C-alpha cells in the first residue's frame, strides 16, 4: 500500500499538459457530443409508456433490446477493433446512432421502436470497446486512469445539461417535444463524426500482434480468474446502476414517488453537478490506492442511495418524494465516480496492446448483460406494484458485489490494482 508521499501528484493543469494532442481533441468535444444523449436518456421510458401508450413491461423489454443487440455485436466489434482499428469502428457505430435517433423521433409503435433501438444497440456494442481502445492507444501509464476519470466527468456534464434542458422542454401532452429532443440527439452525433474524419483521421487505434506470440481469442482472455471476477462485477454494476437509471429509476419516481418530469430532470442535473464538481478531488484521493477498495467505496454509496430512493414512497407527490428522488441521484452519482475511475483502468492495465479491443469488448459484454436484465426486472416488478422487492433486489445485489470485489482483489497484481510502488 502506498503512502501519501509516494503517490503521484494530480493536478488538472499538469494532466492537460501531459496529454498528447489526440487525447486533447477527444476530451475537448466530449461534453458537446453527449449533450444530445442527455436530452433523451431520462425520458425514453416516459416517452414509450406515457406518450406512445406502450406498457411498462414492454417498455422495459424494448430498452433491454439495446443491450441485447449490443451484446450480440460486442464480440465481433472487439475483434474488428483490433484488426481494422478503433476509429473505423467508432465511425460505423456513431452513424448507426444518428439514424437510430431519427427513427425514434417519429416512432409510434413497437416495430418502429425496435428498429431504432437495434441501431442504438449496434452503436453501444461496437463503440464501447473501440472508444476505450482508442483512448488506451494514445494515453498510457497513470495518465490513463486520470483520463478515464476526467472523461467520465465530461460525459456526465453533457448528459446532465441535456437532462436539465430536456426536463424543462418535454411535455407528455405534446409528443412533438419528444420528437425534437431525439432529433437533437441525432444532430449531436455529427460532432464525433466530424472529429474522426478531421483532426483524428490519422489515429487508427490499432496495435499489431507481436511476432512469435500465439493467437488469443475470447476464451483465452476469460480463462484469467481476475477477468472473470471483473466481468461479474461489471455486470452487477450495470444491473443495479446504469440498467436502472434509464428505466427503473424514472419509472419508480413517476409511479411510486409521483414526481414530475421536471423533478427527474433536476435529479439528473444534481447527478451531473456532483460528478463534475467532485471528479478531480476523488482522483487525487484514489490515485496510487487499491482500485478494489475504490470499488468498495462505490458499493457503500450505492447502498445508501437505494435506501434514500425508497423513502419516495412515504409521501407520493409530496416534498419528501422530490427530495428522495433528487438526493438519490446525487449520492448515486458520487458512487459512480469511484466505479468509472477503477473499472476501465483495471481492464486496460490487464490487457496487452494488441488485445485491447477484445479485452474492452469482454467488459462491454458484461455491461450489456446487466443492461439487458436490469430494465426487464424493474419493468416487471414495478408493473406489478412490487416496489419494495425492487429496492431489496438492488441492495442484495450490492452486497453480492462486495464479496466479488474482495475475490477480485486477491487476483490482481499491484500494477493492475493501481498501487504505486514506493
Short mmCIF file of C-alpha atoms in Angstrom, two decimals:
data_model
loop_
_atom_site.label_atom_id
_atom_site.label_comp_id
_atom_site.label_asym_id
_atom_site.label_seq_id
_atom_site.Cartn_x
_atom_site.Cartn_y
_atom_site.Cartn_z
CA UNK A 1 0.00 0.00 0.00
CA UNK A 2 1.38 3.39 -0.94
CA UNK A 3 1.70 6.37 1.36
CA UNK A 4 0.60 9.93 0.81
CA UNK A 5 4.16 10.92 -0.02
CA UNK A 6 4.82 8.37 -2.76
CA UNK A 7 1.50 8.66 -4.57
CA UNK A 8 1.65 10.57 -7.88
CA UNK A 9 0.68 14.22 -7.76
CA UNK A 10 -2.51 15.02 -9.63
CA UNK A 11 -3.45 18.45 -10.94
CA UNK A 12 -5.75 19.43 -13.77
CA UNK A 13 -3.16 21.73 -15.34
CA UNK A 14 -0.45 19.06 -15.30
CA UNK A 15 -2.89 16.46 -16.60
CA UNK A 16 -3.79 18.64 -19.61
CA UNK A 17 -0.12 19.47 -20.27
CA UNK A 18 0.82 15.78 -20.27
CA UNK A 19 -1.94 14.78 -22.70
CA UNK A 20 -0.94 14.08 -26.32
CA UNK A 21 -2.79 16.12 -28.96
CA UNK A 22 -5.27 13.34 -29.91
CA UNK A 23 -6.19 12.97 -26.25
CA UNK A 24 -6.89 16.69 -26.01
CA UNK A 25 -9.11 16.54 -29.09
CA UNK A 26 -11.10 13.66 -27.64
CA UNK A 27 -11.64 15.41 -24.31
CA UNK A 28 -12.43 18.83 -25.74
CA UNK A 29 -15.60 17.65 -27.52
CA UNK A 30 -16.94 15.04 -25.08
CA UNK A 31 -19.45 17.29 -23.32
CA UNK A 32 -20.87 18.60 -26.59
CA UNK A 33 -21.37 15.21 -28.20
CA UNK A 34 -23.08 13.77 -25.10
CA UNK A 35 -25.49 16.70 -24.71
CA UNK A 36 -27.96 15.05 -27.11
CA UNK A 37 -27.82 11.81 -25.16
CA UNK A 38 -28.72 13.73 -22.03
CA UNK A 39 -31.79 15.18 -23.71
CA UNK A 40 -33.27 11.71 -24.24
CA UNK A 41 -31.77 9.42 -21.57
CA UNK A 42 -34.01 10.37 -18.61
CA UNK A 43 -37.19 10.46 -20.66
CA UNK A 44 -37.03 7.48 -23.02
CA UNK A 45 -39.11 5.16 -20.82
CA UNK A 46 -41.60 8.02 -20.23
CA UNK A 47 -41.78 8.61 -24.00
CA UNK A 48 -42.53 4.95 -24.68
CA UNK A 49 -45.00 4.48 -21.84
CA UNK A 50 -46.82 7.79 -21.30
CA UNK A 51 -46.58 9.38 -24.74
CA UNK A 52 -46.88 6.37 -27.04
CA UNK A 53 -49.09 4.31 -24.70
CA UNK A 54 -46.90 1.20 -24.51
CA UNK A 55 -46.97 -0.72 -21.19
CA UNK A 56 -44.09 -0.51 -18.71
CA UNK A 57 -43.26 -4.19 -19.08
CA UNK A 58 -42.97 -3.84 -22.86
CA UNK A 59 -41.10 -0.56 -22.45
CA UNK A 60 -38.54 -2.25 -20.22
CA UNK A 61 -38.12 -5.05 -22.74
CA UNK A 62 -37.67 -2.53 -25.57
CA UNK A 63 -34.95 -0.74 -23.62
CA UNK A 64 -33.31 -4.07 -22.90
CA UNK A 65 -33.23 -4.66 -26.68
CA UNK A 66 -30.49 -2.02 -26.91
CA UNK A 67 -28.30 -4.11 -24.64
CA UNK A 68 -29.26 -7.39 -26.32
CA UNK A 69 -28.14 -6.13 -29.72
CA UNK A 70 -25.05 -4.56 -28.16
CA UNK A 71 -24.17 -7.87 -26.53
CA UNK A 72 -24.50 -9.69 -29.86
CA UNK A 73 -22.22 -7.27 -31.73
CA UNK A 74 -19.73 -6.55 -28.92
CA UNK A 75 -17.64 -9.68 -29.58
CA UNK A 76 -17.25 -9.16 -33.34
CA UNK A 77 -16.85 -5.44 -32.69
CA UNK A 78 -13.93 -6.01 -30.31
CA UNK A 79 -12.20 -8.31 -32.78
CA UNK A 80 -12.69 -5.83 -35.64
CA UNK A 81 -11.34 -3.04 -33.43
CA UNK A 82 -8.09 -4.99 -33.03
CA UNK A 83 -7.95 -5.77 -36.76
CA UNK A 84 -9.12 -2.65 -38.62
CA UNK A 85 -8.77 -0.02 -35.91
CA UNK A 86 -10.89 1.77 -33.33
CA UNK A 87 -11.52 4.88 -35.44
CA UNK A 88 -13.32 2.99 -38.20
CA UNK A 89 -15.50 1.12 -35.72
CA UNK A 90 -16.41 4.36 -33.97
CA UNK A 91 -17.46 5.89 -37.28
CA UNK A 92 -19.73 2.93 -38.03
CA UNK A 93 -21.30 2.97 -34.57
CA UNK A 94 -21.85 6.71 -34.42
CA UNK A 95 -23.53 6.73 -37.82
CA UNK A 96 -25.90 3.99 -36.65
CA UNK A 97 -26.72 6.05 -33.55
CA UNK A 98 -27.58 9.06 -35.71
CA UNK A 99 -30.00 7.08 -37.87
CA UNK A 100 -31.50 5.31 -34.84
CA UNK A 101 -32.31 8.58 -33.09
CA UNK A 102 -34.09 9.84 -36.20
CA UNK A 103 -36.22 6.68 -36.27
CA UNK A 104 -37.06 7.02 -32.55
CA UNK A 105 -38.06 10.64 -33.05
CA UNK A 106 -41.02 9.51 -35.16
CA UNK A 107 -41.70 6.10 -33.60
CA UNK A 108 -45.34 5.49 -32.72
CA UNK A 109 -45.47 1.70 -32.38
CA UNK A 110 -43.39 -1.23 -31.16
CA UNK A 111 -41.85 -2.19 -34.56
CA UNK A 112 -40.52 1.34 -35.07
CA UNK A 113 -39.03 1.38 -31.58
CA UNK A 114 -37.44 -1.99 -32.31
CA UNK A 115 -35.68 -0.59 -35.40
CA UNK A 116 -34.48 2.48 -33.55
CA UNK A 117 -33.20 0.55 -30.54
CA UNK A 118 -31.45 -2.05 -32.73
CA UNK A 119 -29.44 0.77 -34.32
CA UNK A 120 -28.65 2.27 -30.92
CA UNK A 121 -27.65 -1.17 -29.65
CA UNK A 122 -25.27 -1.62 -32.58
CA UNK A 123 -23.58 1.66 -31.68
CA UNK A 124 -23.22 0.83 -28.00
CA UNK A 125 -21.90 -2.64 -28.80
CA UNK A 126 -19.11 -1.57 -31.15
CA UNK A 127 -18.32 1.89 -29.78
CA UNK A 128 -17.53 0.99 -26.18
CA UNK A 129 -14.55 -1.33 -26.87
CA UNK A 130 -13.48 0.90 -29.77
CA UNK A 131 -13.55 4.12 -27.73
CA UNK A 132 -11.68 2.65 -24.75
CA UNK A 133 -9.14 1.08 -27.11
CA UNK A 134 -8.67 4.43 -28.86
CA UNK A 135 -8.05 6.17 -25.53
CA UNK A 136 -5.64 3.46 -24.38
CA UNK A 137 -3.72 3.72 -27.66
CA UNK A 138 -2.96 7.42 -27.16
CA UNK A 139 -2.73 7.65 -23.34
CA UNK A 140 -0.65 5.35 -21.14
CA UNK A 141 0.59 4.93 -17.56
CA UNK A 142 -1.04 6.73 -14.58
CA UNK A 143 -2.34 9.33 -17.03
CA UNK A 144 -4.73 6.70 -18.41
CA UNK A 145 -6.62 6.29 -15.12
CA UNK A 146 -6.87 10.07 -14.82
CA UNK A 147 -8.12 10.31 -18.39
CA UNK A 148 -10.91 7.82 -17.81
CA UNK A 149 -11.98 9.77 -14.73
CA UNK A 150 -11.97 13.20 -16.40
CA UNK A 151 -13.67 11.79 -19.50
CA UNK A 152 -16.42 10.40 -17.28
CA UNK A 153 -16.94 13.81 -15.67
CA UNK A 154 -17.26 15.47 -19.08
CA UNK A 155 -19.65 12.79 -20.33
CA UNK A 156 -21.85 13.46 -17.33
CA UNK A 157 -21.58 17.19 -17.83
CA UNK A 158 -23.04 16.83 -21.31
CA UNK A 159 -25.69 14.33 -20.22
CA UNK A 160 -26.62 16.38 -17.17
CA UNK A 161 -27.02 19.63 -19.10
CA UNK A 162 -29.10 17.74 -21.64
CA UNK A 163 -31.25 16.33 -18.84
CA UNK A 164 -31.92 19.80 -17.45
CA UNK A 165 -32.89 21.16 -20.86
CA UNK A 166 -34.97 18.08 -21.62
CA UNK A 167 -36.78 18.26 -18.28
CA UNK A 168 -37.76 21.86 -18.91
CA UNK A 169 -38.73 21.25 -22.53
CA UNK A 170 -40.55 17.92 -22.80
CA UNK A 171 -44.28 17.73 -22.22
CA UNK A 172 -46.08 14.37 -22.06
CA UNK A 173 -49.13 16.05 -23.55
CA UNK A 174 -47.18 17.23 -26.61
CA UNK A 175 -45.44 14.38 -28.49
CA UNK A 176 -43.66 16.89 -30.71
CA UNK A 177 -41.40 17.88 -27.82
CA UNK A 178 -40.09 14.32 -27.63
CA UNK A 179 -39.61 14.21 -31.41
CA UNK A 180 -37.44 17.31 -31.18
CA UNK A 181 -35.17 16.00 -28.42
CA UNK A 182 -34.47 12.79 -30.35
CA UNK A 183 -33.67 14.81 -33.48
CA UNK A 184 -31.29 16.93 -31.39
CA UNK A 185 -29.66 13.72 -30.15
CA UNK A 186 -29.16 12.68 -33.79
CA UNK A 187 -27.57 16.03 -34.66
CA UNK A 188 -25.13 15.76 -31.76
CA UNK A 189 -23.63 12.68 -33.44
CA UNK A 190 -22.22 14.95 -36.15
CA UNK A 191 -19.62 16.17 -33.62
CA UNK A 192 -17.76 12.85 -33.15
CA UNK A 193 -18.17 12.00 -36.84
CA UNK A 194 -16.52 15.31 -37.77
CA UNK A 195 -13.77 14.72 -35.21
CA UNK A 196 -12.97 11.24 -36.52
CA UNK A 197 -12.99 12.37 -40.15
CA UNK A 198 -10.97 15.52 -39.40
CA UNK A 199 -8.39 16.02 -36.63
CA UNK A 200 -8.30 12.31 -35.64
CA UNK A 201 -8.29 10.84 -39.16
CA UNK A 202 -4.71 9.57 -38.70
CA UNK A 203 -5.32 7.92 -35.30
CA UNK A 204 -6.34 4.34 -36.12
CA UNK A 205 -6.18 2.85 -32.59
CA UNK A 206 -4.72 -0.47 -33.70
CA UNK A 207 -1.65 -2.41 -32.46
CA UNK A 208 0.00 -5.26 -34.35
CA UNK A 209 0.33 -8.65 -32.67
CA UNK A 210 3.95 -9.12 -31.60
CA UNK A 211 5.84 -11.57 -33.80
CA UNK A 212 6.05 -15.04 -32.36
CA UNK A 213 3.08 -14.67 -30.00
CA UNK A 214 0.16 -17.07 -30.19
CA UNK A 215 -3.25 -16.02 -31.44
CA UNK A 216 -5.50 -15.19 -28.49
CA UNK A 217 -9.29 -15.48 -28.53
CA UNK A 218 -12.03 -14.51 -26.12
CA UNK A 219 -11.90 -17.83 -24.26
CA UNK A 220 -8.20 -17.31 -23.57
CA UNK A 221 -8.95 -13.89 -22.11
CA UNK A 222 -11.79 -15.22 -19.98
CA UNK A 223 -9.63 -18.01 -18.55
CA UNK A 224 -7.94 -15.44 -16.32
CA UNK A 225 -9.71 -15.54 -12.92
CA UNK A 226 -9.24 -11.78 -12.48
CA UNK A 227 -11.02 -11.13 -15.79
CA UNK A 228 -13.93 -13.35 -14.76
CA UNK A 229 -14.39 -11.58 -11.43
CA UNK A 230 -14.13 -8.14 -13.03
CA UNK A 231 -16.67 -9.20 -15.66
CA UNK A 232 -19.10 -10.31 -12.94
CA UNK A 233 -18.64 -7.06 -11.02
CA UNK A 234 -19.25 -5.02 -14.17
CA UNK A 235 -22.44 -7.00 -14.81
CA UNK A 236 -23.71 -6.23 -11.32
CA UNK A 237 -22.74 -2.56 -11.64
CA UNK A 238 -24.95 -2.27 -14.70
CA UNK A 239 -27.85 -4.34 -13.43
CA UNK A 240 -28.01 -2.31 -10.20
CA UNK A 241 -26.81 1.00 -11.59
CA UNK A 242 -26.98 2.04 -15.21
CA UNK A 243 -29.57 -0.57 -16.14
CA UNK A 244 -31.93 1.16 -13.68
CA UNK A 245 -31.09 4.83 -14.30
CA UNK A 246 -32.78 4.78 -17.69
CA UNK A 247 -35.70 2.55 -16.70
CA UNK A 248 -36.20 1.57 -13.07
CA UNK A 249 -35.33 4.93 -11.53
CA UNK A 250 -37.61 7.16 -13.67
CA UNK A 251 -40.40 4.57 -13.57
CA UNK A 252 -40.15 4.26 -9.76
CA UNK A 253 -40.00 8.04 -9.42
CA UNK A 254 -43.14 8.52 -11.53
CA UNK A 255 -45.15 5.55 -10.30
CA UNK A 256 -44.21 5.34 -6.62
CA UNK A 257 -42.95 8.86 -5.91
CA UNK A 258 -45.41 10.55 -8.30
CA UNK A 259 -42.89 13.28 -9.15
CA UNK A 260 -42.91 15.36 -12.34
CA UNK A 261 -40.60 15.05 -15.34
CA UNK A 262 -39.06 18.35 -14.21
CA UNK A 263 -38.04 16.76 -10.91
CA UNK A 264 -36.46 13.84 -12.79
CA UNK A 265 -34.58 16.29 -14.99
CA UNK A 266 -33.40 18.13 -11.86
CA UNK A 267 -32.23 14.84 -10.34
CA UNK A 268 -30.07 14.15 -13.38
CA UNK A 269 -28.70 17.69 -13.11
CA UNK A 270 -27.72 17.09 -9.47
CA UNK A 271 -26.11 13.81 -10.50
CA UNK A 272 -24.03 15.69 -13.05
CA UNK A 273 -23.12 18.50 -10.65
CA UNK A 274 -21.80 16.05 -8.08
CA UNK A 275 -19.74 14.14 -10.64
CA UNK A 276 -18.27 17.21 -12.32
CA UNK A 277 -17.57 19.02 -9.04
CA UNK A 278 -16.04 16.05 -7.23
CA UNK A 279 -14.33 14.09 -10.02
CA UNK A 280 -10.86 15.57 -9.73
CA UNK A 281 -10.97 15.68 -5.94
CA UNK A 282 -11.74 11.96 -5.87
CA UNK A 283 -8.99 11.33 -8.45
CA UNK A 284 -6.47 12.97 -6.13
CA UNK A 285 -7.65 10.85 -3.22
CA UNK A 286 -7.58 7.49 -5.00
CA UNK A 287 -4.56 7.79 -7.30
CA UNK A 288 -1.99 5.22 -6.16
CA UNK A 289 -4.50 3.39 -3.95
CA UNK A 290 -6.05 -0.03 -4.49
CA UNK A 291 -8.72 0.18 -7.14
CA UNK A 292 -10.55 -2.74 -5.50
CA UNK A 293 -11.01 -0.66 -2.35
CA UNK A 294 -12.19 2.23 -4.53
CA UNK A 295 -14.93 -0.07 -5.81
CA UNK A 296 -15.95 -0.95 -2.24
CA UNK A 297 -16.47 2.75 -1.52
CA UNK A 298 -18.79 2.85 -4.53
CA UNK A 299 -20.80 -0.08 -3.09
CA UNK A 300 -21.31 1.80 0.17
CA UNK A 301 -22.62 4.92 -1.52
CA UNK A 302 -24.90 2.96 -3.84
CA UNK A 303 -26.48 1.06 -0.94
CA UNK A 304 -27.20 4.40 0.74
CA UNK A 305 -28.67 5.80 -2.48
CA UNK A 306 -31.22 3.00 -2.95
CA UNK A 307 -32.31 3.29 0.69
CA UNK A 308 -32.85 7.02 0.12
CA UNK A 309 -34.91 6.42 -3.03
CA UNK A 310 -37.18 4.03 -1.15
CA UNK A 311 -38.26 6.98 1.02
CA UNK A 312 -40.06 8.45 -2.00
CA UNK A 313 -42.87 6.01 -1.27
CA UNK A 314 -43.54 7.65 2.10
CA UNK A 315 -45.06 10.75 0.51
CA UNK A 316 -46.06 10.30 -3.12
CA UNK A 317 -46.33 13.64 -4.88
CA UNK A 318 -45.09 15.46 -1.78
CA UNK A 319 -41.83 17.19 -0.89
CA UNK A 320 -40.38 14.03 0.66
CA UNK A 321 -40.66 12.23 -2.67
CA UNK A 322 -39.00 15.09 -4.55
CA UNK A 323 -36.13 15.24 -2.07
CA UNK A 324 -35.66 11.46 -2.11
CA UNK A 325 -35.53 11.33 -5.92
CA UNK A 326 -33.06 14.22 -6.21
CA UNK A 327 -30.80 13.11 -3.33
CA UNK A 328 -30.76 9.54 -4.70
CA UNK A 329 -29.17 10.76 -7.92
CA UNK A 330 -26.65 12.88 -6.04
CA UNK A 331 -25.45 10.04 -3.80
CA UNK A 332 -25.58 7.56 -6.67
CA UNK A 333 -23.51 9.93 -8.82
CA UNK A 334 -20.81 10.25 -6.16
CA UNK A 335 -20.52 6.46 -6.15
CA UNK A 336 -20.28 6.44 -9.95
CA UNK A 337 -17.06 8.45 -9.79
CA UNK A 338 -15.28 5.63 -7.97
CA UNK A 339 -16.53 2.99 -10.39
CA UNK A 340 -15.55 4.84 -13.55
CA UNK A 341 -12.06 5.54 -12.24
CA UNK A 342 -11.42 1.91 -11.30
CA UNK A 343 -13.04 -0.47 -13.80
CA UNK A 344 -11.75 0.91 -17.15
CA UNK A 345 -8.26 1.32 -15.68
CA UNK A 346 -8.15 -2.28 -14.38
CA UNK A 347 -9.48 -3.57 -17.71
CA UNK A 348 -6.85 -1.81 -19.82
CA UNK A 349 -3.94 -2.44 -17.46
CA UNK A 350 -4.68 -6.17 -17.62
CA UNK A 351 -4.73 -6.18 -21.43
CA UNK A 352 -1.88 -6.40 -23.96
CA UNK A 353 -1.91 -3.65 -26.60
CA UNK A 354 -2.92 -5.94 -29.46
CA UNK A 355 -5.79 -7.40 -27.40
CA UNK A 356 -7.21 -4.14 -26.12
CA UNK A 357 -10.29 -4.18 -28.33
CA UNK A 358 -11.25 -7.68 -27.22
CA UNK A 359 -10.46 -7.01 -23.56
CA UNK A 360 -12.75 -3.99 -23.60
CA UNK A 361 -15.34 -5.99 -25.51
CA UNK A 362 -15.45 -8.55 -22.66
CA UNK A 363 -16.07 -5.74 -20.19
CA UNK A 364 -18.64 -4.17 -22.52
CA UNK A 365 -20.39 -7.51 -22.88
CA UNK A 366 -20.79 -7.73 -19.11
CA UNK A 367 -22.16 -4.21 -19.09
CA UNK A 368 -24.66 -5.07 -21.80
CA UNK A 369 -25.71 -8.22 -19.94
CA UNK A 370 -26.63 -6.13 -16.90
CA UNK A 371 -28.38 -3.61 -19.13
CA UNK A 372 -30.47 -6.42 -20.61
CA UNK A 373 -31.62 -7.84 -17.29
CA UNK A 374 -31.96 -4.53 -15.43
CA UNK A 375 -34.83 -2.92 -17.39
CA UNK A 376 -36.67 -6.24 -17.70
CA UNK A 377 -36.60 -6.89 -13.95
CA UNK A 378 -37.51 -3.33 -12.98
CA UNK A 379 -40.25 -3.13 -15.61
CA UNK A 380 -41.92 -6.35 -14.45
CA UNK A 381 -41.59 -5.62 -10.73
CA UNK A 382 -42.91 -2.06 -10.98
CA UNK A 383 -45.68 -3.02 -13.39
CA UNK A 384 -46.92 -5.43 -10.71
CA UNK A 385 -46.54 -2.85 -7.90
CA UNK A 386 -43.63 -4.69 -6.27
CA UNK A 387 -41.61 -1.59 -5.49
CA UNK A 388 -40.36 -2.95 -2.15
CA UNK A 389 -38.95 -6.07 -3.81
CA UNK A 390 -37.39 -3.85 -6.47
CA UNK A 391 -35.41 -1.86 -3.88
CA UNK A 392 -34.48 -5.01 -1.92
CA UNK A 393 -33.15 -6.65 -5.07
CA UNK A 394 -30.84 -3.70 -5.72
CA UNK A 395 -29.41 -3.74 -2.18
CA UNK A 396 -28.94 -7.53 -2.18
CA UNK A 397 -27.07 -7.27 -5.48
CA UNK A 398 -24.71 -4.71 -3.97
CA UNK A 399 -23.95 -6.99 -1.02
CA UNK A 400 -23.08 -9.74 -3.52
CA UNK A 401 -20.86 -7.28 -5.40
CA UNK A 402 -18.85 -6.50 -2.26
CA UNK A 403 -17.93 -10.17 -1.93
CA UNK A 404 -16.92 -10.33 -5.59
CA UNK A 405 -14.65 -7.28 -5.17
CA UNK A 406 -12.73 -8.98 -2.36
CA UNK A 407 -12.31 -12.04 -4.60
CA UNK A 408 -11.02 -9.83 -7.43
CA UNK A 409 -8.52 -8.06 -5.17
CA UNK A 410 -6.76 -11.34 -4.34
CA UNK A 411 -6.17 -11.97 -8.06
CA UNK A 412 -4.85 -8.59 -9.22
CA UNK A 413 -1.19 -7.64 -9.45
CA UNK A 414 -0.19 -4.38 -7.71
CA UNK A 415 0.07 -2.66 -11.13
CA UNK A 416 -3.40 -3.83 -12.19
CA UNK A 417 -4.82 -2.72 -8.86
CA UNK A 418 -3.31 0.75 -9.29
CA UNK A 419 -0.93 0.55 -6.33
CA UNK A 420 2.08 2.85 -6.63
CA UNK A 421 5.27 1.15 -5.64
CA UNK A 422 7.13 3.48 -3.34
#
